[in-house]
Coordinates of C-alpha atoms in Angstrom, one line a residue:
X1 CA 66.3 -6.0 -92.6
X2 CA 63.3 -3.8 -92.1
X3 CA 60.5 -3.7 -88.6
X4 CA 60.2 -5.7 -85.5
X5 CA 58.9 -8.6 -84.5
X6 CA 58.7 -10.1 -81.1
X7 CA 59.4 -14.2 -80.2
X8 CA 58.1 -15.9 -77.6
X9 CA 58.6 -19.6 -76.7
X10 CA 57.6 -22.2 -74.2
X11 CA 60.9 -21.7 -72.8
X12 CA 59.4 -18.9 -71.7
X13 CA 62.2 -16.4 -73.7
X14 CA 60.4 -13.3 -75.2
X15 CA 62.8 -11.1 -77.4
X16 CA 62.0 -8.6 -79.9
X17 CA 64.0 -9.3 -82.9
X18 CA 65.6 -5.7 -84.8
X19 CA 67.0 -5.2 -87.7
X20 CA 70.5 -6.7 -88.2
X21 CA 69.9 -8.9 -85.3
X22 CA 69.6 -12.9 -85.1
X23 CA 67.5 -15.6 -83.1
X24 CA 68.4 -18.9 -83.3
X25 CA 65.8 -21.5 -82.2
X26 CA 66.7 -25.0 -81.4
X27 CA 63.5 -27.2 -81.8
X28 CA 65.0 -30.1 -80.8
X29 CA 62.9 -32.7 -79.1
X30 CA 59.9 -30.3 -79.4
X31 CA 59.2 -26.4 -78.7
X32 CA 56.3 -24.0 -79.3
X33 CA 57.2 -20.3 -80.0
X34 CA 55.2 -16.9 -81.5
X35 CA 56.1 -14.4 -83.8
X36 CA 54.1 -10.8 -83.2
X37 CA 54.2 -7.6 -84.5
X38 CA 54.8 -5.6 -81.2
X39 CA 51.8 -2.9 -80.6
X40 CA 53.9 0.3 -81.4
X41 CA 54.8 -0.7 -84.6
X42 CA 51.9 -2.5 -85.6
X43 CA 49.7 1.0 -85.1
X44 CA 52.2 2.6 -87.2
X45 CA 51.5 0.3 -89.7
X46 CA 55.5 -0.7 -89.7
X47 CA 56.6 -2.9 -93.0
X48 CA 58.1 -6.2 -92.6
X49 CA 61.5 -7.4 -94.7
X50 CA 64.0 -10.4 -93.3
X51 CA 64.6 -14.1 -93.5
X52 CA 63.9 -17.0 -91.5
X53 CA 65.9 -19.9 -92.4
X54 CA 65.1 -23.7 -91.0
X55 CA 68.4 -25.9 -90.4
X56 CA 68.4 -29.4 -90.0
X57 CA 70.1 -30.8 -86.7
X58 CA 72.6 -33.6 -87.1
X59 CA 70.8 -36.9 -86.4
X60 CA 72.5 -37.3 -83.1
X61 CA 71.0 -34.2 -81.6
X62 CA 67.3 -34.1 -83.0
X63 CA 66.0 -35.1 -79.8
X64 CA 68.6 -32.6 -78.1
X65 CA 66.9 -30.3 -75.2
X66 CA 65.5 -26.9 -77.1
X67 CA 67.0 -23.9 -76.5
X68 CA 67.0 -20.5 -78.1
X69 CA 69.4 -17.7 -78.3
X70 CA 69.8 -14.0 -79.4
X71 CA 72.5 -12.1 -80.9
X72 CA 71.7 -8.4 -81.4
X73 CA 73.8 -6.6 -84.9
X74 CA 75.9 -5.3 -82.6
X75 CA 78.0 -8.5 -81.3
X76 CA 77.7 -10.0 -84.8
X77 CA 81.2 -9.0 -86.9
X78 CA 80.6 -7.1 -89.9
X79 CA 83.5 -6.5 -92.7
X80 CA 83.3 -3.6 -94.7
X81 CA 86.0 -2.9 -97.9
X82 CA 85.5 -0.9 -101.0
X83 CA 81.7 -1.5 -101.4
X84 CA 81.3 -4.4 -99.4
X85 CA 79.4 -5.1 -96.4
X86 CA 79.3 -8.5 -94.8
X87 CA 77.8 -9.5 -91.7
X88 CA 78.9 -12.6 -90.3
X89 CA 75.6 -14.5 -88.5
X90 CA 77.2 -17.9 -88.2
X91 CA 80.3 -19.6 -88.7
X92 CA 83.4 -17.8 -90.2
X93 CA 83.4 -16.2 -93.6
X94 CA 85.3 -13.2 -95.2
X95 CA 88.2 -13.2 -92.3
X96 CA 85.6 -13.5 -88.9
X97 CA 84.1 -15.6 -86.9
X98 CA 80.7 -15.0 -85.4
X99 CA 79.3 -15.8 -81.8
X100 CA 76.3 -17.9 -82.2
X101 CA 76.7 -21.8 -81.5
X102 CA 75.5 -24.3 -83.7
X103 CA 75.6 -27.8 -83.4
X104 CA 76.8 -28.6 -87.1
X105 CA 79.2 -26.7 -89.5
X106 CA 77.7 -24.2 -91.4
X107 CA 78.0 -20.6 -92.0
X108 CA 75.0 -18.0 -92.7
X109 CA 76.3 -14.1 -94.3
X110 CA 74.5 -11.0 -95.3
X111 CA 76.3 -9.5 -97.9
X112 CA 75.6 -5.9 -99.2
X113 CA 77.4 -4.8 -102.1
X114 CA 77.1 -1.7 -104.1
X115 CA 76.8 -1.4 -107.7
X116 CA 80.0 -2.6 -109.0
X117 CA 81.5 -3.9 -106.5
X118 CA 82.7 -7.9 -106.3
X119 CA 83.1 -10.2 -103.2
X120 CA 84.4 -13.9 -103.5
X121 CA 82.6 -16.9 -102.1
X122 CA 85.3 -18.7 -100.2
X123 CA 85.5 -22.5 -100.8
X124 CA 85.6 -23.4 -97.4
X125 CA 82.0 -25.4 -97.1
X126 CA 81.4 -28.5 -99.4
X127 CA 77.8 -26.9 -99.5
X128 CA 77.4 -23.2 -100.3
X129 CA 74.4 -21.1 -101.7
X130 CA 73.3 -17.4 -102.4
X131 CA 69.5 -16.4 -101.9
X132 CA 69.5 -12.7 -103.5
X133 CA 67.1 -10.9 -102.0
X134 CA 67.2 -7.2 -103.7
X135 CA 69.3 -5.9 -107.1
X136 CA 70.8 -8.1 -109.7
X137 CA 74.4 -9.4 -110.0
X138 CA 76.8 -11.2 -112.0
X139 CA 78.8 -14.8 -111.9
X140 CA 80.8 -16.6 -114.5
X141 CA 79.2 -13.7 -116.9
X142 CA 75.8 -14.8 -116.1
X143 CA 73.1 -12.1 -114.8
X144 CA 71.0 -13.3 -112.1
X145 CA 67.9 -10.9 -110.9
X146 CA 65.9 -10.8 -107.7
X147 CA 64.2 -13.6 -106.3
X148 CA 66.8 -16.0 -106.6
X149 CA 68.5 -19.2 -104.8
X150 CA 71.2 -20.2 -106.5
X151 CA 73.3 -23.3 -105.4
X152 CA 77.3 -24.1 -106.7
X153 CA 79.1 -26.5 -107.5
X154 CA 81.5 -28.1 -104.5
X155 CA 85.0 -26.8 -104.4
X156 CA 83.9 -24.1 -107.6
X157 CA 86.0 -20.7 -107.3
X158 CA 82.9 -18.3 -107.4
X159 CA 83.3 -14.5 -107.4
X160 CA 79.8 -12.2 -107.4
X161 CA 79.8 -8.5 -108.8
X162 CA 77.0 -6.6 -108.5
X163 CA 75.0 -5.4 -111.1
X164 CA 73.3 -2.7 -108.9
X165 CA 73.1 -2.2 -105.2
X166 CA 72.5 -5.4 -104.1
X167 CA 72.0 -7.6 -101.0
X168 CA 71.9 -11.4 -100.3
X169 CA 72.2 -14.4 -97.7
X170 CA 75.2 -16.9 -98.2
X171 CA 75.1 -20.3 -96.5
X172 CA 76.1 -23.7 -96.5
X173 CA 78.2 -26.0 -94.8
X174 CA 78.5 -29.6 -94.1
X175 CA 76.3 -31.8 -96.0
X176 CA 73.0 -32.9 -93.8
X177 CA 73.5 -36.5 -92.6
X178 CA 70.5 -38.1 -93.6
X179 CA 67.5 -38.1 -95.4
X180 CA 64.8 -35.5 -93.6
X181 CA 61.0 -35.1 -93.5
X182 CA 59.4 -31.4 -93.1
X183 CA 55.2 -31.6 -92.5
X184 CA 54.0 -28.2 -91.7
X185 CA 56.2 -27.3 -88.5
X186 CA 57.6 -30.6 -87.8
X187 CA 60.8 -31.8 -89.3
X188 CA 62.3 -35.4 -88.7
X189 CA 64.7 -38.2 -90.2
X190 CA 61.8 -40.5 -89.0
X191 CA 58.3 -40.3 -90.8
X192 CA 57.1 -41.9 -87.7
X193 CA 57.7 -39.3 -84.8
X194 CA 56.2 -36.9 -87.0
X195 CA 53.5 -38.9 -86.3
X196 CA 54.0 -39.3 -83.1
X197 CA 54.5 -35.1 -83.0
X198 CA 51.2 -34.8 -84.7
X199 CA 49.4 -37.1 -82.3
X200 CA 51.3 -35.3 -79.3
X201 CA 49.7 -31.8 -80.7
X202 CA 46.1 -33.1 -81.3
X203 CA 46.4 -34.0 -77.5
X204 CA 48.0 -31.3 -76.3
X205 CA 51.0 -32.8 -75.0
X206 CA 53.6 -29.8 -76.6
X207 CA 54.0 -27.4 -74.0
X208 CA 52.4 -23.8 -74.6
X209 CA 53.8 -20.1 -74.4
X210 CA 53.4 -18.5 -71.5
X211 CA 51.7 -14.9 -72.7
X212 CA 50.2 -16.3 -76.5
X213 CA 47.0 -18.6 -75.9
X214 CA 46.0 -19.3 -79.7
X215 CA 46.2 -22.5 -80.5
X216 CA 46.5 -23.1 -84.7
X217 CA 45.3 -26.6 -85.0
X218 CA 47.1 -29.0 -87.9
X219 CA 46.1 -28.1 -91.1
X220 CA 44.6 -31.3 -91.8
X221 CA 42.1 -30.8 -88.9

């Protein structure tokens, strides 16, 4: 939403992330990435607002090949109408269709409205939720102020007005496939290859970033 930050990976990718713009990292069987304040605006003394989301990967591609890919805001569709202001990050919602692959079905939405205005959340997904990040709003005549995560029921018609200029994340999709295991960075269905991953970074067997040297050991070392 707000400053720049710049990714490197092991794949060797380096992309400055703006505002309104996505990357979309696929760990898979293992990758090591960076996230830097770039040196312009971290002698400005820029400030830093957006979201990073994790996504589990269906159980038949957690060992898939990483990969990594960016989107900048202006290939992502945006729908604007009578206060509203969605951008479409993944999946389809509110009448588009964005450009990013996934590997499962889900969808991912900023939504902007201003006060007063109302947007419905489609039924589409079995799974949806809203994390607001800034201004109040209202469902089902309840108020809901920022910082909140709110998950609905499956298949409930849910329709959000805004209290006050407001923005938020929708998401959802398919339920996950499986039970799933997050310890610091590594996520898993099996407990044991995220011991195996823990062993394989103690022994430096990840690969590293070409251009970022520091190494964070685990936190239990």
């Amino acid at each position: 939403f707000d400053g720049r930050i710049l990714h490197r990976d092991s794949l060797a990718n380096v992309q400055e992330i703006a505002p309104g713009a996505i990357n979309l990292m696929t760990a898979g069987r293992g990758i090591v990435h960076s996230e830097r304040t770039p040196p312009g605006p971290r002698a400005a003394g820029q400030q830093m607002l957006g979201v990073q989301s994790w996504l589990a990967l269906p159980l038949a591609q957690e060992e898939t090949e990483p990969s990594f890919q960016h989107f900048s805001a202006n290939v992502l569709p945006i729908v604007e109408d009578q206060g509203v202001f969605a951008r479409v990050i993944a999946g389809a919602a509110f009448g588009a269709k964005s450009p990013v692959e996934t590997l499962s079905d889900w969808f991912y939405v900023e939504l902007r409205l201003s006060a007063g205005a109302s947007a419905p959340l489609d039924a589409d997904y079995e799974q949806r939720a809203l994390y607001l990040v800034e201004g109040a709003i209202e469902i089902a005549g309840e108020r809901f102020d920022e910082p909140q995560l709110l998950i609905f029921n499956p298949g409930a018609a849910i329709t959000i007005r805004a209290l006050s200029d407001a923005r938020m994340m929708l998401l959802g999709g398919a339920p996950v496939d499986g039970r799933r295991f997050v310890w610091w960075n590594l996520v898993s269905s099996s407990k044991e290859r995220i011991e195996q991953a823990k062993r394989d970074w103690r022994e430096g067997k990840f690969p590293s970033v070409p251009g970022d040297a520091e190494f964070i050991p685990l936190p239990e070392d």
